[in-house]
């Protein structure tokens, strides 16, 4: 049973920089966690590719939101 605590909406982090995503999550009263999910092109800026819970989900304040980050391929390494 959920006591009379208000739920908050998980923001959409898709395409945001890691710093912008973290700020949105914290402004919503949630906790931010990130994991790199894969590498992109060498000139591709780091950005959020996915998240859990999904955008628009209703969760309790203080819930962790995990952002899956695309990172640029380090110089000298082939793009997978």
mmCIF file of N, CA and C in Angstrom, residues 2-10 28-30 57-63:
data_model
loop_
_atom_site.group_PDB
_atom_site.id
_atom_site.type_symbol
_atom_site.label_atom_id
_atom_site.label_comp_id
_atom_site.label_asym_id
_atom_site.label_seq_id
_atom_site.Cartn_x
_atom_site.Cartn_y
_atom_site.Cartn_z
ATOM 1 N N UNK A 2 0.619 2.113 -0.908
ATOM 2 C CA UNK A 2 1.380 3.365 -0.974
ATOM 3 C C UNK A 2 0.662 4.396 -0.111
ATOM 4 N N UNK A 3 1.364 4.911 0.880
ATOM 5 C CA UNK A 3 0.791 5.955 1.718
ATOM 6 C C UNK A 3 0.579 7.198 0.868
ATOM 7 N N UNK A 4 -0.019 8.184 1.402
ATOM 8 C CA UNK A 4 -0.382 9.382 0.645
ATOM 9 C C UNK A 4 0.828 10.161 0.143
ATOM 10 N N UNK A 5 1.725 9.490 -0.524
ATOM 11 C CA UNK A 5 2.884 10.170 -1.123
ATOM 12 C C UNK A 5 2.566 10.415 -2.577
ATOM 13 N N UNK A 6 2.839 11.613 -3.064
ATOM 14 C CA UNK A 6 2.568 11.906 -4.463
ATOM 15 C C UNK A 6 3.582 11.231 -5.358
ATOM 16 N N UNK A 7 3.098 10.829 -6.503
ATOM 17 C CA UNK A 7 3.979 10.262 -7.507
ATOM 18 C C UNK A 7 4.509 11.377 -8.388
ATOM 19 N N UNK A 8 5.686 11.158 -8.982
ATOM 20 C CA UNK A 8 6.265 12.118 -9.918
ATOM 21 C C UNK A 8 6.422 11.430 -11.264
ATOM 22 N N UNK A 9 6.458 12.219 -12.308
ATOM 23 C CA UNK A 9 6.593 11.692 -13.665
ATOM 24 C C UNK A 9 8.066 11.643 -14.051
ATOM 25 N N UNK A 10 8.494 10.503 -14.581
ATOM 26 C CA UNK A 10 9.874 10.339 -15.044
ATOM 27 C C UNK A 10 10.048 11.151 -16.326
ATOM 28 N N UNK A 28 13.110 16.630 -10.944
ATOM 29 C CA UNK A 28 11.863 15.880 -10.749
ATOM 30 C C UNK A 28 11.823 15.209 -9.366
ATOM 31 N N UNK A 29 12.903 15.352 -8.587
ATOM 32 C CA UNK A 29 12.939 14.737 -7.264
ATOM 33 C C UNK A 29 13.351 13.274 -7.299
ATOM 34 N N UNK A 30 14.070 12.899 -8.355
ATOM 35 C CA UNK A 30 14.506 11.520 -8.544
ATOM 36 C C UNK A 30 16.024 11.433 -8.438
ATOM 37 N N UNK A 57 6.609 7.418 -16.890
ATOM 38 C CA UNK A 57 6.217 6.531 -15.794
ATOM 39 C C UNK A 57 5.948 7.357 -14.541
ATOM 40 N N UNK A 58 5.025 6.898 -13.729
ATOM 41 C CA UNK A 58 4.720 7.534 -12.449
ATOM 42 C C UNK A 58 5.422 6.737 -11.356
ATOM 43 N N UNK A 59 6.325 7.389 -10.630
ATOM 44 C CA UNK A 59 7.125 6.718 -9.604
ATOM 45 C C UNK A 59 7.155 7.551 -8.333
ATOM 46 N N UNK A 60 7.585 6.944 -7.257
ATOM 47 C CA UNK A 60 7.739 7.667 -5.999
ATOM 48 C C UNK A 60 8.948 8.589 -6.058
ATOM 49 N N UNK A 61 8.892 9.745 -5.409
ATOM 50 C CA UNK A 61 10.082 10.595 -5.323
ATOM 51 C C UNK A 61 11.235 9.786 -4.735
ATOM 52 N N UNK A 62 12.443 10.037 -5.213
ATOM 53 C CA UNK A 62 13.621 9.332 -4.726
ATOM 54 C C UNK A 62 13.915 8.037 -5.475
ATOM 55 N N UNK A 63 13.090 7.711 -6.481
ATOM 56 C CA UNK A 63 13.336 6.523 -7.300
ATOM 57 C C UNK A 63 14.556 6.766 -8.180
#
